[in-house]
Short mmCIF file of C-alpha atoms and ligand atoms in Angstrom, two decimals:
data_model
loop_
_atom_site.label_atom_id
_atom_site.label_comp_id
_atom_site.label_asym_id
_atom_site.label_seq_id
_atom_site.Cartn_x
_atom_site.Cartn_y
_atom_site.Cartn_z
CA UNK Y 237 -22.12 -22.71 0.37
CA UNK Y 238 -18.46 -23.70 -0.35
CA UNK Y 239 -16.76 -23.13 2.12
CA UNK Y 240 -13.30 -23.13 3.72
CA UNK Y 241 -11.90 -24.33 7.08
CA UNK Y 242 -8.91 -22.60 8.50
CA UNK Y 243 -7.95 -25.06 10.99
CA UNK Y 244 -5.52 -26.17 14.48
CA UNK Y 245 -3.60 -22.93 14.93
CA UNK Y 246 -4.01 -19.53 16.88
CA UNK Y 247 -5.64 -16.62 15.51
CA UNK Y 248 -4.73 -12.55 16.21
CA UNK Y 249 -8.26 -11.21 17.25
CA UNK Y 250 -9.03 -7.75 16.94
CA UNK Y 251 -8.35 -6.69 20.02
CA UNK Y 252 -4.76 -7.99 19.23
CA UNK Y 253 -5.35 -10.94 21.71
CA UNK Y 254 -3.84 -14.38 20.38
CA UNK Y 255 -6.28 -17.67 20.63
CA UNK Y 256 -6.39 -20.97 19.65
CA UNK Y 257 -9.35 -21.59 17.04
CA UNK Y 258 -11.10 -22.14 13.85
CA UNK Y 259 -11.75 -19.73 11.17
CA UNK Y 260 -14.40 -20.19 8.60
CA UNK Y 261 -14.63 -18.99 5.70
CA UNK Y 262 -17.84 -18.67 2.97
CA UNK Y 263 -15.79 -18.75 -0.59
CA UNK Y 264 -19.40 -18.05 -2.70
CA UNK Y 265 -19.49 -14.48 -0.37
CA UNK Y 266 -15.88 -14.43 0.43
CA UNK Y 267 -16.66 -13.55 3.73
CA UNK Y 268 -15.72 -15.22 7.24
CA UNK Y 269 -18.72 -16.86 9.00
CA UNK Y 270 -17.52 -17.70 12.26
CA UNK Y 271 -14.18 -17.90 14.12
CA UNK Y 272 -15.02 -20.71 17.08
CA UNK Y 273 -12.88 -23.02 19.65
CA UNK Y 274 -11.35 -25.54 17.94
CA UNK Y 275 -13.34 -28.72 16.35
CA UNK Y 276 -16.40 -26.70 16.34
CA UNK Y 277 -16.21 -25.72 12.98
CA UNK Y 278 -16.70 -28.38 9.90
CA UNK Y 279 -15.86 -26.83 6.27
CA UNK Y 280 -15.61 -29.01 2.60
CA UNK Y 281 -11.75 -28.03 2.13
CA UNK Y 282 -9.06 -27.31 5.27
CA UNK Y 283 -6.20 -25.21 5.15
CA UNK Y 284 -4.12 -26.25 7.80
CA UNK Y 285 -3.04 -23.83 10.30
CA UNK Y 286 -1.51 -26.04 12.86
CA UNK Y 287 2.03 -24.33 14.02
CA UNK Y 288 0.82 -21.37 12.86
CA UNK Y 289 -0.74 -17.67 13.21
CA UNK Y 290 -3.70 -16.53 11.53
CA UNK Y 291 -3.67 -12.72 10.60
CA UNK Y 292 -5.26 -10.57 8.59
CA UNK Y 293 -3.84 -10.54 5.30
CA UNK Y 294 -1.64 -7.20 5.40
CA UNK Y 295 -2.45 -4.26 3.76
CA UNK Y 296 -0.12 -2.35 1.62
CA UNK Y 297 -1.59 1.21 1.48
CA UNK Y 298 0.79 2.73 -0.54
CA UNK Y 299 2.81 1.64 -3.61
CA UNK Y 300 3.68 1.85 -6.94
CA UNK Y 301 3.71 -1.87 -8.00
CA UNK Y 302 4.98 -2.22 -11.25
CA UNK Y 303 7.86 -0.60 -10.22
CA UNK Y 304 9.50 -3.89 -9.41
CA UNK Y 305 11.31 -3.74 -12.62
CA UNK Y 306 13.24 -0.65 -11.53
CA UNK Y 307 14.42 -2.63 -7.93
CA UNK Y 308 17.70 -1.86 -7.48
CA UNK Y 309 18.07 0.35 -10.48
CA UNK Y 310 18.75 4.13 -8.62
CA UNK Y 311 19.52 3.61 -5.12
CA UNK Y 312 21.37 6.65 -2.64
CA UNK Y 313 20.04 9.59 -4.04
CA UNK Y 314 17.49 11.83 -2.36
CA UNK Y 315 13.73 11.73 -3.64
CA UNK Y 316 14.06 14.91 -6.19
CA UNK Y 317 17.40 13.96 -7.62
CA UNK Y 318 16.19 9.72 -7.81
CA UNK Y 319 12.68 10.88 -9.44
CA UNK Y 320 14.45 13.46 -12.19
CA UNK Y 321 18.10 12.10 -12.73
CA UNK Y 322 16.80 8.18 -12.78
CA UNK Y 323 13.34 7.17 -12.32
CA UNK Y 324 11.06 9.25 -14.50
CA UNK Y 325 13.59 8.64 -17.36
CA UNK Y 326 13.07 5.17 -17.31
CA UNK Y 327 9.48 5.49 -16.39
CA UNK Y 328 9.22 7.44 -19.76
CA UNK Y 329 9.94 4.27 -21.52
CA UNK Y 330 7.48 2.39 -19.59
CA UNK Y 331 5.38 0.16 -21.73
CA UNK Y 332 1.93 -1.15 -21.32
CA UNK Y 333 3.35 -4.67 -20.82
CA UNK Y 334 6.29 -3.46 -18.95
CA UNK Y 335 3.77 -2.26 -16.35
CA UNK Y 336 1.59 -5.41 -16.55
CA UNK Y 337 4.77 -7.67 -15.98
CA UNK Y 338 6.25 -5.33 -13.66
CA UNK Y 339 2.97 -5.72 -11.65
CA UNK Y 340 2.71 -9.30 -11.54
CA UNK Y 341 6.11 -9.91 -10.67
CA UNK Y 342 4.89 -7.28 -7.23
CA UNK Y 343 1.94 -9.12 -7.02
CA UNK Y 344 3.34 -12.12 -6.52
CA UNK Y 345 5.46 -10.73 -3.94
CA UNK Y 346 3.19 -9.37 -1.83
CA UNK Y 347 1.00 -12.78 -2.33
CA UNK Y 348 3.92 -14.72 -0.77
CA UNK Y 349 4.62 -11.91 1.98
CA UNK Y 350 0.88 -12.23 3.12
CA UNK Y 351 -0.61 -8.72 2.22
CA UNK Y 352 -4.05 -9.04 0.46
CA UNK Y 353 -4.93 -5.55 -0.43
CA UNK Y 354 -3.11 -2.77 -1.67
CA UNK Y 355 -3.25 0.86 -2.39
CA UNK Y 356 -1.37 1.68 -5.88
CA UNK Y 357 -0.31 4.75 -7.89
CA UNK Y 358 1.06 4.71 -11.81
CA UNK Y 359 -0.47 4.71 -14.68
CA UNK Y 360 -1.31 2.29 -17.72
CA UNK Y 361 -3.59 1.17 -14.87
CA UNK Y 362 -5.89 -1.10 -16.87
CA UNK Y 363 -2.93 -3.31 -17.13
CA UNK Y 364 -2.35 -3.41 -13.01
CA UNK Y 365 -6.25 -4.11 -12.96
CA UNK Y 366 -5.83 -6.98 -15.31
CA UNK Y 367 -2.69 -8.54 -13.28
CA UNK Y 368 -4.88 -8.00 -10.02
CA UNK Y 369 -7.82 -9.39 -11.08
CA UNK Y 370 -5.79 -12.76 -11.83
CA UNK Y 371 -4.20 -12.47 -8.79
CA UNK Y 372 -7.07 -12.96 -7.08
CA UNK Y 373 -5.85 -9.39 -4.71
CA UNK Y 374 -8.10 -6.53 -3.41
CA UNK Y 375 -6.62 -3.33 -4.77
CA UNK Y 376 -7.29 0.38 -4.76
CA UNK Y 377 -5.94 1.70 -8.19
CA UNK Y 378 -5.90 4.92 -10.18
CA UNK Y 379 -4.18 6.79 -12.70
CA UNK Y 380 -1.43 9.33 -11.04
CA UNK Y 381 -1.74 13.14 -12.50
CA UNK Y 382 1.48 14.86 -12.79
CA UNK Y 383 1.55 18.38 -14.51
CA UNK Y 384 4.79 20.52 -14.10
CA UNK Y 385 6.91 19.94 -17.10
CA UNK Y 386 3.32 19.82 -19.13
CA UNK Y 387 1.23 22.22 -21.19
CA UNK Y 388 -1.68 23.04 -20.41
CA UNK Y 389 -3.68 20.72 -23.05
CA UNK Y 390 -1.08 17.99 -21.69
CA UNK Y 391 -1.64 18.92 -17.89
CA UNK Y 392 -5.84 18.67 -18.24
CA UNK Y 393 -6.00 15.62 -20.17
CA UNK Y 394 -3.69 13.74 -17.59
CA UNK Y 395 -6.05 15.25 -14.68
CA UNK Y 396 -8.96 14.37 -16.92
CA UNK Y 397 -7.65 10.81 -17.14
CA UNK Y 398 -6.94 10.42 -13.11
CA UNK Y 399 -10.93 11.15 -13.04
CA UNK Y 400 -11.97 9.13 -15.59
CA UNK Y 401 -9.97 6.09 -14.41
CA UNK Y 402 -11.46 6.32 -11.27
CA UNK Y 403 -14.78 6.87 -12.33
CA UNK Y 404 -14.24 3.40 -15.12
CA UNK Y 405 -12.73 1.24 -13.10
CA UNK Y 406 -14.77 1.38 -9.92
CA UNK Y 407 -16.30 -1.68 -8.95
CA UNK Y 408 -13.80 -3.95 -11.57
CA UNK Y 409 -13.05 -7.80 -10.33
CA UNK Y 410 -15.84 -8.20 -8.87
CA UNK Y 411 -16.06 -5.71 -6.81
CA UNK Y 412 -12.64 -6.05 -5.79
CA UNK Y 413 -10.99 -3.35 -7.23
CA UNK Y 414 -12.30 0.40 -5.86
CA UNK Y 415 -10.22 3.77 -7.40
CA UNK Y 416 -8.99 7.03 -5.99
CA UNK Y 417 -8.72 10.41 -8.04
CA UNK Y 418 -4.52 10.84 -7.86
CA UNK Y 419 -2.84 14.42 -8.56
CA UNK Y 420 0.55 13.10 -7.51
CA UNK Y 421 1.69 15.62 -5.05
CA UNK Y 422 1.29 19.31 -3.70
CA UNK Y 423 4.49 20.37 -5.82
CA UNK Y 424 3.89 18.19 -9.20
CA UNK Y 425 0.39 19.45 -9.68
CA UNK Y 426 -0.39 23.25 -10.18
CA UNK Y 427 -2.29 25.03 -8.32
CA UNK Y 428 -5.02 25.77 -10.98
CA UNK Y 429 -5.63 21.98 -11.43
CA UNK Y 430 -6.59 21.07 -8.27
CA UNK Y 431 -8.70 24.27 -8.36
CA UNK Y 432 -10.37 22.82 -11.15
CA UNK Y 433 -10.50 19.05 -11.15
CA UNK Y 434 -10.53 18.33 -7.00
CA UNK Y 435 -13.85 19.58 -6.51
CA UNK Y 436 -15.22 17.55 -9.69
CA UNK Y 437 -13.61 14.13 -8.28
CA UNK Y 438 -15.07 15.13 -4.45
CA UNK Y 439 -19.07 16.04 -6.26
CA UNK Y 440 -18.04 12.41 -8.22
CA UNK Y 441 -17.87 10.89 -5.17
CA UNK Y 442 -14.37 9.86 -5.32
CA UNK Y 443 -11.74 8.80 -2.73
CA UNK Y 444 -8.69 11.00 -3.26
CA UNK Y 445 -5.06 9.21 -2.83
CA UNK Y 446 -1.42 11.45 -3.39
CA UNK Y 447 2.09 11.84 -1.42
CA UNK Y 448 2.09 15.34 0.89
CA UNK Y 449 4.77 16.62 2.70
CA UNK Y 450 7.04 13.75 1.93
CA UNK Y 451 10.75 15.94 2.13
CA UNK Y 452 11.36 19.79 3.00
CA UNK Y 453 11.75 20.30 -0.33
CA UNK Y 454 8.26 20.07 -0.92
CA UNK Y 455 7.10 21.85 2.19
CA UNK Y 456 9.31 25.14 1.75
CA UNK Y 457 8.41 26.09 -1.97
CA UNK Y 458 4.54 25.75 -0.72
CA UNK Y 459 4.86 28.29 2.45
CA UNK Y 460 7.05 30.58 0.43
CA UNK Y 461 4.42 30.51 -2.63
CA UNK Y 462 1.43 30.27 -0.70
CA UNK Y 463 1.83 31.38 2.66
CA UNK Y 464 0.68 28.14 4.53
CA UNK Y 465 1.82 24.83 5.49
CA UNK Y 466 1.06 22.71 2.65
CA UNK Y 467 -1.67 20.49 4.61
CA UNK Y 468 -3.38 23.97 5.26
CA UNK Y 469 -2.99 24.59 1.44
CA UNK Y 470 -4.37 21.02 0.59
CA UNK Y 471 -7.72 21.82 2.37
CA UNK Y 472 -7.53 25.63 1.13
CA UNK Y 473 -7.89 23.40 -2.78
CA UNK Y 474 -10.27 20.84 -1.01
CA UNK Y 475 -8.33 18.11 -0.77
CA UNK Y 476 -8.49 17.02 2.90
CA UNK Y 477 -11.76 15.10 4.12
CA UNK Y 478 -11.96 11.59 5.31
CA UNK Y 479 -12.03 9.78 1.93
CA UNK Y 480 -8.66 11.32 1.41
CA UNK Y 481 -5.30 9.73 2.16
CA UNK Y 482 -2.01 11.54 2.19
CA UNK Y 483 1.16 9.12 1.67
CA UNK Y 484 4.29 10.01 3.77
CA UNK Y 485 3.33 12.96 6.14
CA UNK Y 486 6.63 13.23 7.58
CA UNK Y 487 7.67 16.79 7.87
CA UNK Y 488 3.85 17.78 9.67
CA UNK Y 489 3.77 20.29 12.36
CA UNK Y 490 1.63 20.16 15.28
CA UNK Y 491 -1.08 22.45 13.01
CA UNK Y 492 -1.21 20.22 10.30
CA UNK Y 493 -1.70 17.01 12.12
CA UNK Y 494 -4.79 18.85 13.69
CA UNK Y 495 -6.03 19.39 10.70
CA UNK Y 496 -5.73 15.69 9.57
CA UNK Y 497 -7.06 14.47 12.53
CA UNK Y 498 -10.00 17.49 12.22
CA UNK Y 499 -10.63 16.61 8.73
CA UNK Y 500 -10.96 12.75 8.81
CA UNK Y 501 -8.03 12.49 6.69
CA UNK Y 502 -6.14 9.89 6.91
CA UNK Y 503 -2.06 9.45 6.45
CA UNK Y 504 0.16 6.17 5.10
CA UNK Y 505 3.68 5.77 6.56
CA UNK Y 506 6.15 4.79 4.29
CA UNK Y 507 8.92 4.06 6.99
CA UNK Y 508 11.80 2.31 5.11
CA UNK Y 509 11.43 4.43 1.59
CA UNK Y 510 11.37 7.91 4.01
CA UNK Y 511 14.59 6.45 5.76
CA UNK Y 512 16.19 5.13 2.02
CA UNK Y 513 15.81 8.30 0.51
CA UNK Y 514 16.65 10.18 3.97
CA UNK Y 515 13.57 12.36 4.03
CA UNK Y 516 12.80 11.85 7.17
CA UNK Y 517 11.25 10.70 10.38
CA UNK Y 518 7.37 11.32 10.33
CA UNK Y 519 5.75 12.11 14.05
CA UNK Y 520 4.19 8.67 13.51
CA UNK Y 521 3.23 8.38 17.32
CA UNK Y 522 2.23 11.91 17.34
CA UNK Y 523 -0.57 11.53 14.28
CA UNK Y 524 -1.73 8.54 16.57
CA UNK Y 525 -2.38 10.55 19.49
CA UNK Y 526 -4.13 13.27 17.43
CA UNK Y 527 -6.68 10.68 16.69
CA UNK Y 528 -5.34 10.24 12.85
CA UNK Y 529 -5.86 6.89 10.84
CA UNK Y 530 -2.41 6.06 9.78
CA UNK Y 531 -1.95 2.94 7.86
CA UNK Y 532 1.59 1.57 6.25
CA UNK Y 533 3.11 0.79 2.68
CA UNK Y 534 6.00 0.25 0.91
CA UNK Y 535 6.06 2.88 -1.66
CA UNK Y 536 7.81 1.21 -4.80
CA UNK Y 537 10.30 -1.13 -4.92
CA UNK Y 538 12.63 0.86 -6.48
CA UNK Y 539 12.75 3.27 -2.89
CA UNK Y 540 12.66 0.38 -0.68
CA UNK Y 541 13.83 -2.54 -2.11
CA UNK Y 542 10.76 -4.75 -1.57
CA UNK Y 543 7.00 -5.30 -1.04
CA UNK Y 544 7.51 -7.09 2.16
CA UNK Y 545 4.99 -5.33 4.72
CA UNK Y 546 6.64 -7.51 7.54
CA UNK Y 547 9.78 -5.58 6.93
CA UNK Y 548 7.55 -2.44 6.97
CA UNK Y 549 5.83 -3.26 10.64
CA UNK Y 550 9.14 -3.46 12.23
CA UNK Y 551 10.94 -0.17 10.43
CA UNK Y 552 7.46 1.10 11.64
CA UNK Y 553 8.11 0.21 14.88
CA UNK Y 554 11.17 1.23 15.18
CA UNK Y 555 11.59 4.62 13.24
CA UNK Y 556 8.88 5.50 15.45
CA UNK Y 557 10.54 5.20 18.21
CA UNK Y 558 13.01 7.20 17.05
CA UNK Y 559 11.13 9.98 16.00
CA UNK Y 560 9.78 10.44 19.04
CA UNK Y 561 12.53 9.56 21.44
CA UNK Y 562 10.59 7.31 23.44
CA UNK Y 563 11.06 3.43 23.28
CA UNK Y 564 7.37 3.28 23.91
CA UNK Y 565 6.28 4.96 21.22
CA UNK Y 566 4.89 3.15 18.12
CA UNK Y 567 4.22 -0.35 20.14
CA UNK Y 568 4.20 -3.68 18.14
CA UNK Y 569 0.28 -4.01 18.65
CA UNK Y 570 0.38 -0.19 17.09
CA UNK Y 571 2.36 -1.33 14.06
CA UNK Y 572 -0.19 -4.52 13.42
CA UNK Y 573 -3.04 -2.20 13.34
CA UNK Y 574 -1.63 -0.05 11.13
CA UNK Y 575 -0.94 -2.64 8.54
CA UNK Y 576 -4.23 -4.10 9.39
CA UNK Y 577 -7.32 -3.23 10.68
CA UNK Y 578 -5.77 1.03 9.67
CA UNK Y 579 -5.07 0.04 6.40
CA UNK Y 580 -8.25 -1.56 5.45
CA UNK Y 581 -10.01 1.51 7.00
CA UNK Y 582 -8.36 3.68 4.63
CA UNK Y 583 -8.85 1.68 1.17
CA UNK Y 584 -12.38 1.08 2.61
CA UNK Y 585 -12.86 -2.56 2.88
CA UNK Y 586 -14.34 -4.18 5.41
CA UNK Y 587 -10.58 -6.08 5.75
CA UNK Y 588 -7.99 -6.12 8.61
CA UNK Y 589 -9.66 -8.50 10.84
CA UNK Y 590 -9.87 -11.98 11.87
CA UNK Y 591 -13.71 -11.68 12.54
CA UNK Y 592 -17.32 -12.92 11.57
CA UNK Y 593 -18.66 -10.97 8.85
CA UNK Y 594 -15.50 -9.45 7.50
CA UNK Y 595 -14.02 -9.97 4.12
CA UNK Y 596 -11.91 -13.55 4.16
CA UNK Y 597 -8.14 -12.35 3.78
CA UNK Y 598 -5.89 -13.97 6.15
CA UNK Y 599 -2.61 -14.88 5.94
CA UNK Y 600 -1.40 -18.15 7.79
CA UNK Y 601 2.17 -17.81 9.13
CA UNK Y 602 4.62 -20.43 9.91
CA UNK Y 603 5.56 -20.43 13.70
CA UNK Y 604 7.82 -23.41 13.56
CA UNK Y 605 11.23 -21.32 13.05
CA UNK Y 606 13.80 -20.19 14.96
CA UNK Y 607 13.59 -16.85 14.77
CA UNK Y 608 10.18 -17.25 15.99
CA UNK Y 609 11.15 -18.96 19.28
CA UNK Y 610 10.33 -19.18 21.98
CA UNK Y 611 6.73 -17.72 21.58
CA UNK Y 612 5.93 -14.91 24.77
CA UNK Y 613 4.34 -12.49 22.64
CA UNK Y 614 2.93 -12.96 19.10
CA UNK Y 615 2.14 -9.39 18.18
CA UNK Y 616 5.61 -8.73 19.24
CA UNK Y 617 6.88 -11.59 17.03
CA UNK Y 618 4.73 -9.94 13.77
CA UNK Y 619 6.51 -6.45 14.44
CA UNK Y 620 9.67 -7.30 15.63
CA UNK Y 621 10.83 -11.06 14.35
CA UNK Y 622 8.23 -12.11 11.38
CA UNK Y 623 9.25 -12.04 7.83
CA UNK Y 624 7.40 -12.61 4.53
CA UNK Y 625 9.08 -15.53 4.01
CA UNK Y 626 7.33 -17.34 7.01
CA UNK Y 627 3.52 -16.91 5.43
CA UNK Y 628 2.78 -20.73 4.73
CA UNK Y 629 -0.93 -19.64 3.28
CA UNK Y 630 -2.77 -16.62 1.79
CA UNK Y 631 -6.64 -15.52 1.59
CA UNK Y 632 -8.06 -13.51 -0.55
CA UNK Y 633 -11.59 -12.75 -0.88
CA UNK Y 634 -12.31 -16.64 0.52
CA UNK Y 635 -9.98 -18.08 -2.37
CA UNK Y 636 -6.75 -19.40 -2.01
CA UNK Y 637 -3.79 -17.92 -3.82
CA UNK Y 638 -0.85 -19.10 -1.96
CA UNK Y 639 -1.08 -22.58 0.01
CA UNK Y 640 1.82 -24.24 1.67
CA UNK Y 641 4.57 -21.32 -0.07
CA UNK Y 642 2.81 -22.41 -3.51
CA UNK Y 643 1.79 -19.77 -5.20
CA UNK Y 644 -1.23 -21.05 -7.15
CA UNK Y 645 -2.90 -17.85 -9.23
CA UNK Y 646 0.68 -16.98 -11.05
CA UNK Y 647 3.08 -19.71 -12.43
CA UNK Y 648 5.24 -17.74 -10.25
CA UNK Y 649 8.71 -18.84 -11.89
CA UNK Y 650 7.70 -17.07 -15.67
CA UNK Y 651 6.57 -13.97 -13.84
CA UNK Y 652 10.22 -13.71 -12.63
CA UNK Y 653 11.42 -14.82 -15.60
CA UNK Y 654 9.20 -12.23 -18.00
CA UNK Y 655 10.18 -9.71 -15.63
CA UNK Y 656 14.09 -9.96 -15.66
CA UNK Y 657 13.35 -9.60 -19.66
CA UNK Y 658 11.29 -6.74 -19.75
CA UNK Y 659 13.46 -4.79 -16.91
CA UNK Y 660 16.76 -5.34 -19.07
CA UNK Y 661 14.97 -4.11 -22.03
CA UNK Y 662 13.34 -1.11 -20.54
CA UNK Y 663 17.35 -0.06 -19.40
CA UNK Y 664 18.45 -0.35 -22.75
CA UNK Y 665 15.80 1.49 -24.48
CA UNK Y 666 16.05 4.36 -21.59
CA UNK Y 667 20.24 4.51 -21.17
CA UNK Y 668 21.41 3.61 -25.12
N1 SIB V 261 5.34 9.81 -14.22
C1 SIB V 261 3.98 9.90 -14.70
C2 SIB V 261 2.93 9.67 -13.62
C3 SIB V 261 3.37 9.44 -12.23
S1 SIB V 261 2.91 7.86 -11.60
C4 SIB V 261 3.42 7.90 -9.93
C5 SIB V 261 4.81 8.33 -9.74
O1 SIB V 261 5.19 8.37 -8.39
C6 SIB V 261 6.59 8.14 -8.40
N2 SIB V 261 7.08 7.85 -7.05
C7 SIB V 261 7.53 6.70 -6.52
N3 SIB V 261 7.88 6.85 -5.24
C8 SIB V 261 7.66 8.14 -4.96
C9 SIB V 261 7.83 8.92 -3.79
O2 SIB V 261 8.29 8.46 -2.74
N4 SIB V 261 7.46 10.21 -3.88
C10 SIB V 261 6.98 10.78 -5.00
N5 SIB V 261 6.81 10.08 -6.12
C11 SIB V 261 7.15 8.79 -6.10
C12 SIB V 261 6.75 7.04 -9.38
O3 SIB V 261 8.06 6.94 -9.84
C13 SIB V 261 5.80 7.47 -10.47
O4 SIB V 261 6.42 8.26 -11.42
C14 SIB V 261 3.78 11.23 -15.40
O5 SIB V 261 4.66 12.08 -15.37
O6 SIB V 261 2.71 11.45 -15.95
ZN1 ZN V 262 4.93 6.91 -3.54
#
C-alpha cells in the first residue's frame, strides 16, 4: 500500500467535534484507513497538518464551471434578463476549447479553495471530463437540455444527448466521474419532453440534476399553465425521487417542501448567486426541518463571482438567518454539513467526512492567521471567518493536488493565462 500520512493538526469529525490526530490515507484505494491520536499512525509520505484543520474537502453541488470565462462579464441584472440579454449570447459562441479552458481555470479554483467534488451543468461536457480527470477532482457531470427557442428535431436531439451523456460517461476517471440526466429547468424544457425522456433516464437508472423554482418568474407561468406549484408539477412528469436534485428551491411553499422531503429529493442552495441576481431568500432552515438533504454550490461564476465554497458557507449562514428571521437558524455546524457530509450525499460519494473507510478528500487549512484568532470554535471559524485562500493542502481521491498553496496537477499560471485569451476572444466573436 502507498500510503499517505496527514499529520500534527486537528481534524473536524463527523459529528462536527474538533480533535487533535492523524489521518491516514491508502493512495492505491484512495480511501482513509484510520484517523488515530497523534504518533500512532506511520505512512511513506506526510503532509503536514501542524497549525492546521483537517476537513473534508468541500463539495460544490452546483455549478456551471467553465463559466469562469464569463466572471464579471453581465453583472446587476435579474436571472431572465442576464441569461437572454448577456449570457446565452456569449454562451452561443462557446467553443469546445473555450469550455475546456474555461473549466480548468474553475478547477483550479476550487482546487486552491479546498472543494474536491463538484456537481456541474453545460455542455461540450467531454471537454469538462477531460480537464477533471487531470485535475485529479471527483465530479458529477452531464449535458444540460434546453428546448424553448428549439424545434422539435432540435429539442429531442438535445434531450437525447443529456441521456446519452449520462449514460457514456458514467464511471469515466476511474470511477471518479458519475453523470446526471439534465433538462435545465421547469420553464426551459417543454412539457412533452420530460413526458417523454424523464421516464427513459429514471428506467436507465440515472440520477436527475436541474434548477426549480429558482425566481417567481418561473413559479407563476407553471401554476397559471398547469394548475400546480411547479414541485407538484415536477413529480406529476416524474422528476422528484431521491436520486434527484433540484438547484435553488427558493420560492417553495410549505407543500412543496413536503413533497421534497416525501420524495427523497434533495435541494442545493445557491445563497450568494440567489442574492446577486435578487431572486430570493430560499426557506433554507425550513427544508432542514422537513427532513430535506440540502447541500450548497456556487452556481457559475459569472452569477457569483467565484468558486469559493468558504464564501458560500457563510452567505449560507447568514441568508439563512435572514430568511427565517431567527439568528439561530442555519447554525455554522448546519452550513459545514451542507457543504460536506450533504453534498457528498447528494452526488453520491461516499465523501464529506473525515472518517475510516471514506473516500480520501480533505482539505488542510491554515489556522495560523489573524482572522482565524483566537480559536473558541472551529466550525464557527469555517462558516463565519475561513476563506479559500487559507487551504494550505488538498486531497483528492488519496492524491495530492494542491500542497503547501502549490497547485501541482495544473501549471496553474498558463491556465490563467489561456483563459484571459480565450475569454477576450469569445467577447469579440459574440459583441463585434
Ligand atoms: N445554453 C445551452 C445549454 C444550457 S447549459 C446550462 C445553462 O445554465 C445557465 N445558468 C447559469 N446559472 C443559471 C441559473 O442560476 N439559473 C438558470 N440557468 C443558469 C448557464 O448559463 C447555461 O446556459 C443550450 O441552450 O442548449
Ligand atoms: Zn445554475
Amino acid at each position: 500500500m502507498t500510503d499517505l500520512l496527514v499529520a500534527g493538526g486537528q481534524v473536524l469529525r463527523p459529528d462536527m467535534t474538533v480533535e487533535r490526530a492523524d489521518v491516514l490515507v491508502d493512495q492505491d484505494s484512495g480511501d482513509i484507513v484510520a484517523v488515530d491520536d497523534p504518533g500512532e499512525l506511520a505512512g511513506e509520505d506526510t503532509l503536514d497538518a501542524s497549525d492546521g484543520l483537517v476537513i473534508p474537502g468541500l463539495v460544490n453541488a452546483h455549478t456551471h464551471v467553465a463559466m469562469t470565462l464569463l466572471r464579471g462579464y453581465a453583472d446587476d441584472k435579474p436571472l431572465d434578463a442576464w441569461l437572454q440579454e448577456d449570457i446565452w449570447p456569449v454562451e452561443a459562441e462557446l467553443t469546445a476549447e473555450d469550455v475546456r479552458v474555461g473549466a480548468e481555470l474553475g478547477l483550479v479554483e476550487m482546487i486552491r479553495s479546498g472543494t474536491t467534488a463538484l456537481s456541474d451543468m453545460y455542455f461540450h461536457v467531454d471537454e469538462i471530463a477531460a480537464a477533471v480527470e487531470d485535475a485529479g477532482l471527483r465530479a458529477v457531470l452531464g449535458h444540460t437540455a434546453v428546448t424553448v427557442a428549439k424545434d422539435d428535431e432540435g429539442a429531442r436531439a438535445d434531450m437525447q444527448e443529456s441521456l446519452d451523456t449520462a449514460l457514456e460517461l458514467d464511471g469515466a476517471a476511474d470511477g471518479r466521474i458519475r453523470t446526471t440526466f439534465q433538462p435545465h429547468s421547469l420553464t426551459t424544457v417543454g412539457e412533452e419532453y420530460l413526458r417523454e425522456f424523464v421516464p427513459e433516464a429514471v428506467e436507465a437508472g440515472l440520477p436527475i440534476h436541474l434548477h426549480a423554482n429558482e425566481t417567481t418568474d418561473e413559479v407563476e407561468p407553471i401554476v397559471d399553465e398547469h394548475g400546480m406549484w411547479p414541485l407538484e408539477y415536477a413529480d406529476d412528469v416524474g422528476l422528484m425521487g431521491d436520486d434527484t436534485f433540484l438547484a435553488h428551491c427558493v420560492h417553495v411553499d410549505e407543500t412543496e417542501i413536503d413533497l421534497l422531503a416525501e420524495t427523497g429529493t434533495g435541494a442545493v442552495h445557491c445563497p450568494a448567486s440567489n442574492m446577486k441576481l435578487a431572486s430570493g431568500m430560499a426557506p433554507v432552515q425550513k427544508m432542514l426541518d422537513a427532513g430535506v438533504t440540502v447541500g450548497l454550490g456556487t452556481d457559475g461564476a459569472a452569477s457569483n463571482n467565484d468558486l469559493d465554497m468558504f464564501d458560500e458557507l457563510r452567505d449560507a449562514a447568514m441568508v439563512g438567518k435572514l430568511a427565517a428571521d431567527d439568528a439561530s437558524a442555519v447554525p455554522a455546524g448546519a452550513a459545514v454539513e451542507m457543504a460536506t457530509a450533504n453534498g457528498a450525499d447528494l452526488l453520491g460519494f461516499d465523501s464529506g467526512r473525515v472518517a475510516a473507510g471514506a473516500n480520501a478528500d480533505l482539505a488542510v487549512l491554515d489556522l495560523e492567521a489573524v482572522h482565524l484568532t483566537p480559536a473558541h470554535d472551529l466550525v464557527s471559524h469555517l462558516a463565519y471567518a475561513a476563506g479559500g485562500s487559507d487551504v494550505r493542502h488538498t486531497v483528492c481521491d488519496g492524491e495530492v493536488l494542491m500542497r503547501d498553496r502549490e497547485v501541482t496537477v495544473f501549471e496553474a499560471a498558463a491556465v490563467r493565462e489561456r483563459a484571459g485569451e480565450h475569454a477576450a476572444a469569445l467577447v469579440d466573436r459574440a459583441t463585434e
